[in-house]
Coordinates of C-alpha atoms and ligand atoms in Angstrom, one line a residue:
X1 CA 11.9 -15.0 -10.3
X2 CA 12.1 -17.5 -7.5
X3 CA 8.8 -16.5 -5.7
X4 CA 9.3 -18.9 -2.9
X5 CA 12.7 -17.6 -1.9
X6 CA 11.3 -14.1 -1.6
X7 CA 8.9 -15.1 1.2
X8 CA 11.4 -17.4 2.9
X9 CA 14.1 -14.7 3.0
X10 CA 11.4 -12.2 4.4
X11 CA 10.6 -14.6 7.3
X12 CA 14.3 -15.4 7.8
X13 CA 15.1 -11.7 8.4
X14 CA 12.2 -11.4 10.8
X15 CA 13.8 -14.4 12.8
X16 CA 17.2 -13.0 12.6
X17 CA 15.9 -9.8 14.1
X18 CA 14.3 -12.0 16.8
X19 CA 10.9 -10.5 16.0
X20 CA 9.1 -13.6 14.3
X21 CA 5.8 -13.7 16.0
X22 CA 4.3 -17.1 17.4
X23 CA 0.9 -17.1 18.8
X24 CA -0.1 -19.2 21.8
X25 CA -3.0 -21.7 21.3
X26 CA -5.5 -20.7 23.9
X27 CA -9.0 -21.6 24.8
X28 CA -10.9 -19.2 26.9
X29 CA -13.5 -20.8 29.1
X30 CA -16.5 -18.9 30.1
X31 CA -16.6 -18.0 33.8
X32 CA -12.8 -18.6 34.2
X33 CA -11.4 -15.4 32.8
X34 CA -8.6 -14.4 33.0
X35 CA -7.5 -18.1 33.1
X36 CA -7.6 -20.0 29.8
X37 CA -6.5 -23.4 28.6
X38 CA -3.1 -23.3 26.8
X39 CA -2.5 -26.1 24.2
X40 CA 1.1 -27.1 23.6
X41 CA 1.3 -29.9 21.1
X42 CA -0.6 -32.7 22.9
X43 CA -0.5 -31.3 26.4
X44 CA -2.9 -28.8 27.8
X45 CA -2.7 -26.7 31.0
X46 CA -4.3 -23.7 32.7
X47 CA -2.4 -20.4 32.4
X48 CA -3.2 -16.8 33.6
X49 CA -3.7 -14.3 30.7
X50 CA -2.2 -10.8 31.5
X51 CA -2.2 -9.1 28.2
X52 CA -5.8 -9.5 26.8
X53 CA -7.6 -6.3 25.5
X54 CA -10.8 -7.8 26.7
X55 CA -10.1 -5.4 29.5
X56 CA -13.1 -5.8 31.8
X57 CA -14.1 -9.4 30.9
X58 CA -17.2 -8.2 29.1
X59 CA -16.5 -11.0 26.5
X60 CA -17.8 -13.5 29.1
X61 CA -20.3 -11.3 30.7
X62 CA -23.7 -13.3 31.1
X63 CA -25.7 -10.2 29.6
X64 CA -23.5 -10.0 26.7
X65 CA -23.5 -13.8 26.1
X66 CA -27.3 -13.9 26.4
X67 CA -27.7 -11.0 23.9
X68 CA -25.5 -12.9 21.2
X69 CA -26.9 -16.3 21.7
X70 CA -30.7 -15.3 21.8
X71 CA -30.0 -13.0 18.7
X72 CA -28.4 -15.8 16.9
X73 CA -31.2 -18.2 17.6
X74 CA -33.8 -15.6 16.5
X75 CA -31.9 -14.1 13.5
X76 CA -29.4 -16.5 12.4
X77 CA -25.6 -16.0 12.2
X78 CA -24.6 -13.8 9.2
X79 CA -25.7 -10.3 8.0
X80 CA -26.4 -11.6 4.5
X81 CA -24.4 -8.9 2.8
X82 CA -23.2 -5.4 2.6
X83 CA -25.8 -2.9 3.8
X84 CA -26.1 -1.5 0.3
X85 CA -27.1 -4.8 -1.0
X86 CA -29.1 -6.4 1.8
X87 CA -30.3 -3.6 4.0
X88 CA -29.5 -3.2 7.7
X89 CA -30.4 -5.7 10.3
X90 CA -32.4 -4.0 13.2
X91 CA -29.9 -4.8 16.0
X92 CA -27.4 -2.6 14.1
X93 CA -29.8 0.2 13.9
X94 CA -30.1 -0.2 17.8
X95 CA -26.4 -0.3 18.3
X96 CA -25.8 2.9 16.2
X97 CA -28.5 4.6 18.4
X98 CA -26.7 3.5 21.5
X99 CA -23.3 4.7 20.2
X100 CA -24.6 8.1 19.2
X101 CA -26.1 8.4 22.7
X102 CA -22.9 7.3 24.4
X103 CA -20.9 9.9 22.8
X104 CA -23.7 12.5 22.8
X105 CA -23.4 12.8 18.8
X106 CA -26.2 13.1 16.3
X107 CA -25.0 9.9 14.3
X108 CA -22.9 6.7 14.6
X109 CA -21.8 4.4 11.8
X110 CA -20.6 0.8 12.6
X111 CA -17.9 -1.1 10.7
X112 CA -16.6 -4.7 10.9
X113 CA -13.6 -3.6 13.0
X114 CA -11.9 -0.7 14.6
X115 CA -9.1 -1.0 11.9
X116 CA -11.6 -0.7 9.2
X117 CA -13.4 2.2 10.7
X118 CA -10.1 4.2 11.2
X119 CA -8.9 3.3 7.4
X120 CA -12.4 4.2 6.0
X121 CA -13.3 7.2 7.9
X122 CA -10.0 9.1 7.8
X123 CA -9.3 8.4 4.1
X124 CA -12.9 9.3 3.2
X125 CA -13.1 12.5 5.2
X126 CA -9.7 13.7 4.0
X127 CA -10.5 12.9 0.4
X128 CA -13.7 14.9 0.4
X129 CA -12.1 18.0 1.9
X130 CA -10.5 20.0 -0.9
X131 CA -6.7 20.2 -0.6
X132 CA -6.7 18.7 2.9
X133 CA -3.7 18.5 5.0
X134 CA -3.8 15.7 7.7
X135 CA -1.9 16.3 10.9
X136 CA -1.1 13.1 12.4
X137 CA 0.4 12.3 15.9
X138 CA 3.8 10.4 15.5
X139 CA 2.5 7.5 17.6
X140 CA -0.9 6.9 15.9
X141 CA -2.0 3.3 15.4
X142 CA -1.3 1.5 12.0
X143 CA -5.0 1.7 11.3
X144 CA -5.0 5.4 11.2
X145 CA -1.8 5.5 9.3
X146 CA -3.5 3.5 6.7
X147 CA -6.2 6.0 6.5
X148 CA -3.8 8.9 6.2
X149 CA -2.1 7.0 3.3
X150 CA -5.1 5.9 1.6
X151 CA -6.5 9.3 1.5
X152 CA -3.7 10.3 -0.8
X153 CA -3.8 13.8 0.8
X154 CA -0.7 15.7 2.1
X155 CA 0.2 14.9 5.6
X156 CA 2.4 16.2 8.5
X157 CA 3.5 14.1 11.4
X158 CA 3.6 16.0 14.8
X159 CA 5.8 15.0 17.5
X160 CA 3.9 12.9 19.9
X161 CA 1.6 14.9 22.1
X162 CA 3.7 17.9 21.3
X163 CA 1.3 20.9 21.2
X164 CA 3.8 23.5 20.2
X165 CA 4.8 21.3 17.2
X166 CA 1.2 20.9 16.3
X167 CA 0.6 24.7 16.5
X168 CA 3.6 25.3 14.3
X169 CA 2.2 23.1 11.7
X170 CA -1.3 24.4 11.9
X171 CA -0.1 28.0 11.6
X172 CA 2.1 27.2 8.6
X173 CA -1.0 25.6 6.9
X174 CA -2.9 28.8 7.4
X175 CA -6.6 29.3 8.5
X176 CA -8.1 28.7 5.0
X177 CA -6.7 25.4 4.3
X178 CA -8.8 22.3 5.2
X179 CA -7.0 20.4 8.2
X180 CA -7.8 17.3 9.8
X181 CA -6.0 16.6 13.1
X182 CA -6.0 12.8 13.8
X183 CA -4.8 11.4 17.2
X184 CA -5.6 8.9 20.0
X185 CA -6.9 9.5 23.6
X186 CA -5.1 6.7 25.4
X187 CA -1.8 5.5 23.5
X188 CA -2.0 1.8 24.0
X189 CA 1.7 0.9 24.3
X190 CA 2.9 3.6 26.7
X191 CA -0.4 4.2 28.4
X192 CA -0.2 8.1 28.2
X193 CA -3.1 10.3 27.4
X194 CA -3.3 13.1 24.7
X195 CA -3.9 16.9 25.9
X196 CA -7.3 16.6 24.2
X197 CA -8.7 20.0 25.4
X198 CA -5.7 21.8 24.3
X199 CA -5.7 20.2 20.9
X200 CA -9.6 21.1 20.6
X201 CA -8.4 24.7 21.5
X202 CA -5.9 24.7 18.8
X203 CA -8.4 23.3 16.3
X204 CA -10.6 26.2 17.2
X205 CA -7.9 28.7 16.8
X206 CA -6.7 27.5 13.4
X207 CA -10.0 26.2 12.1
X208 CA -9.2 22.5 11.8
X209 CA -11.2 19.4 12.1
X210 CA -10.6 16.7 14.9
X211 CA -10.7 13.1 14.8
X212 CA -9.8 10.9 17.8
X213 CA -9.3 7.3 18.4
X214 CA -10.6 6.2 21.8
X215 CA -10.3 2.6 21.3
X216 CA -8.3 2.0 24.5
X217 CA -10.6 4.2 26.4
X218 CA -14.2 3.3 25.5
X219 CA -16.0 1.3 28.2
X220 CA -13.3 2.1 30.7
X221 CA -13.2 6.0 31.4
X222 CA -15.9 8.6 32.0
X223 CA -19.0 8.3 34.0
X224 CA -20.8 6.2 31.3
X225 CA -17.8 4.7 29.8
X226 CA -17.6 6.9 26.7
X227 CA -13.9 7.3 27.2
X228 CA -11.4 10.2 28.0
X229 CA -13.4 12.9 26.1
X230 CA -16.3 12.1 28.4
X231 CA -14.2 12.1 31.6
X232 CA -12.6 15.5 30.5
X233 CA -15.8 17.0 29.6
X234 CA -14.7 17.5 26.0
X235 CA -16.8 15.2 23.9
X236 CA -18.5 18.1 22.2
X237 CA -15.3 19.6 21.3
X238 CA -14.1 16.7 19.0
X239 CA -15.7 16.3 15.6
X240 CA -15.3 12.5 15.1
X241 CA -14.9 10.0 17.9
X242 CA -13.8 6.6 16.7
X243 CA -14.0 3.5 18.9
X244 CA -13.9 -0.3 18.9
X245 CA -16.5 -2.9 20.2
X246 CA -13.7 -5.6 20.5
X247 CA -11.6 -4.4 23.5
X248 CA -13.4 -3.3 26.7
X249 CA -16.8 -4.1 25.1
X250 CA -15.7 -7.7 24.4
X251 CA -17.3 -8.2 21.1
X252 CA -16.3 -7.2 17.5
X253 CA -16.6 -4.2 15.3
X254 CA -15.6 -0.5 15.1
X255 CA -17.4 2.8 14.7
X256 CA -17.5 6.5 14.4
X257 CA -19.6 9.1 15.8
X258 CA -20.1 12.6 14.8
X259 CA -22.6 15.0 13.3
X260 CA -25.2 13.7 10.8
X261 CA -23.7 15.2 7.8
X262 CA -20.0 13.9 8.2
X263 CA -21.3 10.5 9.1
X264 CA -23.7 10.4 6.3
X265 CA -20.8 11.4 3.9
X266 CA -18.6 8.4 5.3
X267 CA -21.6 6.1 4.9
X268 CA -22.0 7.2 1.2
X269 CA -18.5 7.3 0.1
X270 CA -16.2 5.0 2.1
X271 CA -15.2 1.7 0.2
X272 CA -14.5 0.2 3.5
X273 CA -18.0 0.5 4.6
X274 CA -19.9 0.1 1.3
X275 CA -18.1 -3.0 -0.2
X276 CA -17.9 -5.3 2.9
X277 CA -20.5 -7.4 4.6
X278 CA -22.0 -5.7 7.7
X279 CA -21.6 -6.7 11.2
X280 CA -24.0 -9.7 11.8
X281 CA -27.0 -9.1 14.1
X282 CA -25.7 -11.4 17.0
X283 CA -22.5 -9.3 17.4
X284 CA -24.5 -6.1 17.2
X285 CA -26.9 -7.1 19.9
X286 CA -24.1 -8.2 22.1
X287 CA -22.3 -5.0 21.6
X288 CA -25.3 -3.1 22.5
X289 CA -25.8 -5.1 25.7
X290 CA -22.2 -4.6 26.6
X291 CA -22.3 -0.7 26.2
X292 CA -25.6 -0.4 28.0
X293 CA -24.3 -2.4 31.0
X294 CA -21.0 -0.3 31.1
X295 CA -23.1 3.0 30.8
X296 CA -24.7 2.1 34.1
X297 CA -22.1 0.0 36.0
X298 CA -19.0 1.5 37.3
X299 CA -18.0 -1.9 39.1
X300 CA -15.8 -3.1 36.1
X301 CA -14.0 0.3 35.7
X302 CA -13.3 0.9 39.3
X303 CA -11.9 -2.7 39.6
X304 CA -9.9 -2.2 36.7
X305 CA -8.3 1.0 37.9
X306 CA -7.8 -0.5 41.3
X307 CA -6.0 -3.7 40.2
X308 CA -3.9 -1.8 37.5
X309 CA -2.6 0.7 40.2
X310 CA -2.0 -2.1 42.5
X311 CA 0.0 -4.0 39.8
X312 CA 2.1 -0.9 39.1
X313 CA 2.7 -0.3 42.7
X314 CA 3.7 -3.9 43.5
X315 CA 5.9 -4.4 40.4
X316 CA 7.5 -1.0 41.0
X317 CA 8.2 -1.8 44.7
X318 CA 9.9 -5.1 43.5
X319 CA 12.2 -2.9 41.5
X320 CA 10.9 -3.9 38.2
X321 CA 11.2 -1.2 35.5
X322 CA 7.5 -0.2 35.1
X323 CA 7.3 2.6 32.5
X324 CA 5.4 5.6 33.5
X325 CA 1.7 5.2 32.5
X326 CA -1.3 7.4 33.2
X327 CA -3.7 4.5 32.6
X328 CA -4.7 1.0 33.0
X329 CA -1.8 -0.2 30.7
X330 CA 1.3 -1.5 32.6
X331 CA 4.3 -1.6 30.4
X332 CA 7.6 -3.0 31.7
X333 CA 10.6 -2.3 29.7
X334 CA 13.0 -5.1 28.4
X335 CA 14.7 -3.0 25.7
X336 CA 15.8 -6.0 23.7
X337 CA 13.7 -8.1 21.3
X338 CA 15.4 -11.5 22.0
X339 CA 15.2 -10.9 25.9
X340 CA 11.7 -9.9 25.4
X341 CA 10.7 -13.1 23.7
X342 CA 12.7 -15.2 26.0
X343 CA 11.1 -13.5 29.1
X344 CA 7.7 -14.3 27.7
X345 CA 8.6 -17.8 26.8
X346 CA 9.7 -18.4 30.4
X347 CA 6.8 -16.8 31.9
X348 CA 4.5 -19.3 29.9
X349 CA 6.5 -22.3 30.4
X350 CA 7.7 -22.0 34.0
X351 CA 5.1 -19.8 35.6
X352 CA 1.9 -20.4 33.6
X353 CA 1.6 -16.7 32.7
X354 CA 0.9 -15.5 29.4
X355 CA 2.0 -12.1 28.1
X356 CA 2.9 -11.5 24.5
X357 CA 6.2 -9.8 23.8
X358 CA 5.8 -6.4 22.2
X359 CA 8.5 -5.7 19.5
X360 CA 9.2 -3.4 16.6
X361 CA 7.1 -2.2 14.8
X362 CA 4.6 -2.0 17.2
X363 CA 7.0 -0.1 19.4
X364 CA 10.3 1.8 18.4
X365 CA 13.5 -0.5 18.6
X366 CA 15.1 -0.7 21.8
X367 CA 11.9 -0.2 23.7
X368 CA 10.7 -3.7 23.6
X369 CA 8.6 -4.4 26.5
X370 CA 6.0 -6.5 28.2
X371 CA 2.6 -4.9 28.1
X372 CA 0.4 -5.9 31.0
X373 CA -3.3 -5.3 31.2
X374 CA -4.7 -6.0 34.6
X375 CA -8.4 -6.1 35.1
X376 CA -11.0 -6.3 37.5
X377 CA -10.7 -10.2 37.6
X378 CA -7.0 -10.2 38.3
X379 CA -7.1 -10.6 42.0
X380 CA -4.4 -9.6 44.6
X381 CA -3.0 -13.1 44.8
X382 CA -2.6 -13.2 41.1
X383 CA -0.6 -9.9 41.2
X384 CA 1.6 -11.3 43.8
X385 CA 2.3 -14.4 41.7
X386 CA 3.0 -12.2 38.7
X387 CA 5.5 -10.1 40.6
X388 CA 7.4 -13.2 41.8
X389 CA 7.5 -14.6 38.3
X390 CA 8.7 -11.4 36.8
X391 CA 11.5 -11.1 39.4
X392 CA 12.6 -14.6 38.8
X393 CA 12.6 -14.1 35.0
X394 CA 14.5 -10.9 35.3
X395 CA 17.1 -12.6 37.5
X396 CA 17.4 -15.7 35.4
X397 CA 17.8 -14.0 32.2
X398 CA 19.8 -11.1 33.6
X399 CA 17.3 -8.4 32.3
X400 CA 18.1 -4.8 33.6
X401 CA 16.2 -3.7 36.7
X402 CA 17.7 -0.2 36.0
X403 CA 15.6 0.6 32.9
X404 CA 13.4 3.5 34.2
X405 CA 12.0 4.9 31.1
X406 CA 12.7 5.5 27.3
X407 CA 13.6 9.2 27.8
X408 CA 17.3 8.6 27.1
X409 CA 16.6 6.6 23.9
X410 CA 16.5 8.3 20.5
X411 CA 13.1 9.7 19.7
X412 CA 11.4 7.1 17.4
X413 CA 10.8 9.7 14.7
X414 CA 7.9 8.7 12.5
X415 CA 8.6 5.0 12.5
X416 CA 5.1 3.9 12.5
X417 CA 4.4 6.0 9.6
X418 CA 6.8 4.1 7.5
X419 CA 6.0 0.5 8.9
X420 CA 2.7 -1.3 9.5
X421 CA 2.2 -1.7 13.2
X422 CA 0.3 -4.7 14.7
Ligands
LIG1 C1 -6.7 -2.2 18.3 C2 -6.7 -0.8 17.8 C3 -7.4 -0.4 16.7 C4 -8.3 -1.4 15.8 O1 -9.3 -1.9 16.6 P1 -10.0 -3.4 16.1 O2 -11.4 -3.2 16.5 O3 -9.2 -4.3 16.9 O4 -9.7 -3.5 14.6 C5 -7.6 0.9 16.4 N1 -6.8 1.8 17.1 C6 -6.0 1.5 18.0 C7 -5.2 2.5 18.7 C8 -5.9 0.1 18.5 O5 -5.1 -0.2 19.4

């Protein structure tokens, strides 16, 4: 066995498909967001970041920074162990209280990332339910798919946001069988939103449990930033609401909220919770400060919605193929992995604009795109600059301005259920 050759070939095949990933070496500077310093070998220059999931700039908010630094000074850096071994740091107790209140649930449980929370909670809940059938939306995130897989239970994948298909599968399973419906509120690559209330109606009708990933909505939607379920007045209709502390809240960590019993069961049985060191106190305190701020302040949310809409309007008016999106996410279709990479290279080298190319398996082949995430700190002049840069890149590389959507492309099938996304 030539071990080395196996890994080399794996990388070569990625490169052949033009989806080998290179990360920009960036240094964010407090107070300058969304500008950052880009290091390219020996040279450094300032670039504008248009693809961050620190959607509201909370990662540099003075209250959040202060909460983290003072907590680290008072309590040190690490958590000192798993919660089973070392107990719970008080800031984590406060954070879980804040999260339960945010989603108006009895309990919350914090994990070291959103990925871990999905993997641990979905797999544990499904395993505990006898003969459980998981019904998983076709476009669910890789972390949810990891949970579905690791549960080892039976699964059916329903066509993305297709209520009829979901109902068909629920009906076939029958009222008596345990069923867990797992889906997202905001789908992060297309920016569309699940019909949450109708899914909850189906869950009631067929006696199923519901689990929603609100990772791309928490902090950003609803009067207190609890997400789309809050905005739509359906938080109490979903059994488990999962979220991250790493995107709009600008810190790190993931969580679930739900009733006391189900959260206690996950706490007691999930290896992804039990056997890994807890979130450190500084991060917990920073996340709490961020959530508390966004509960009370609408300014960031309104700024994000305004600038995202403006970006969509201005790019569309320039004839760029902005994909339909109901949210703050602005996808622009390239529909070719090589051109997608070339476009982002050129944006960075020529226009000082940083946008990562989004390729398979994060999105289906043929739907490669730029995923732009405007926030409250992307001002009008920056949007103009972005538009001019994109038009230049589209013209120079000969990318089609005619791509209007992906409806004419073959449905992606359950691609993401077979490949690890990222
Ligand atoms: C990013 C993401 C996660 C994982 O959250 P992290 O806190 O980054 O681990 C889960 N679900 C979705 C839909 C995501 O986009």
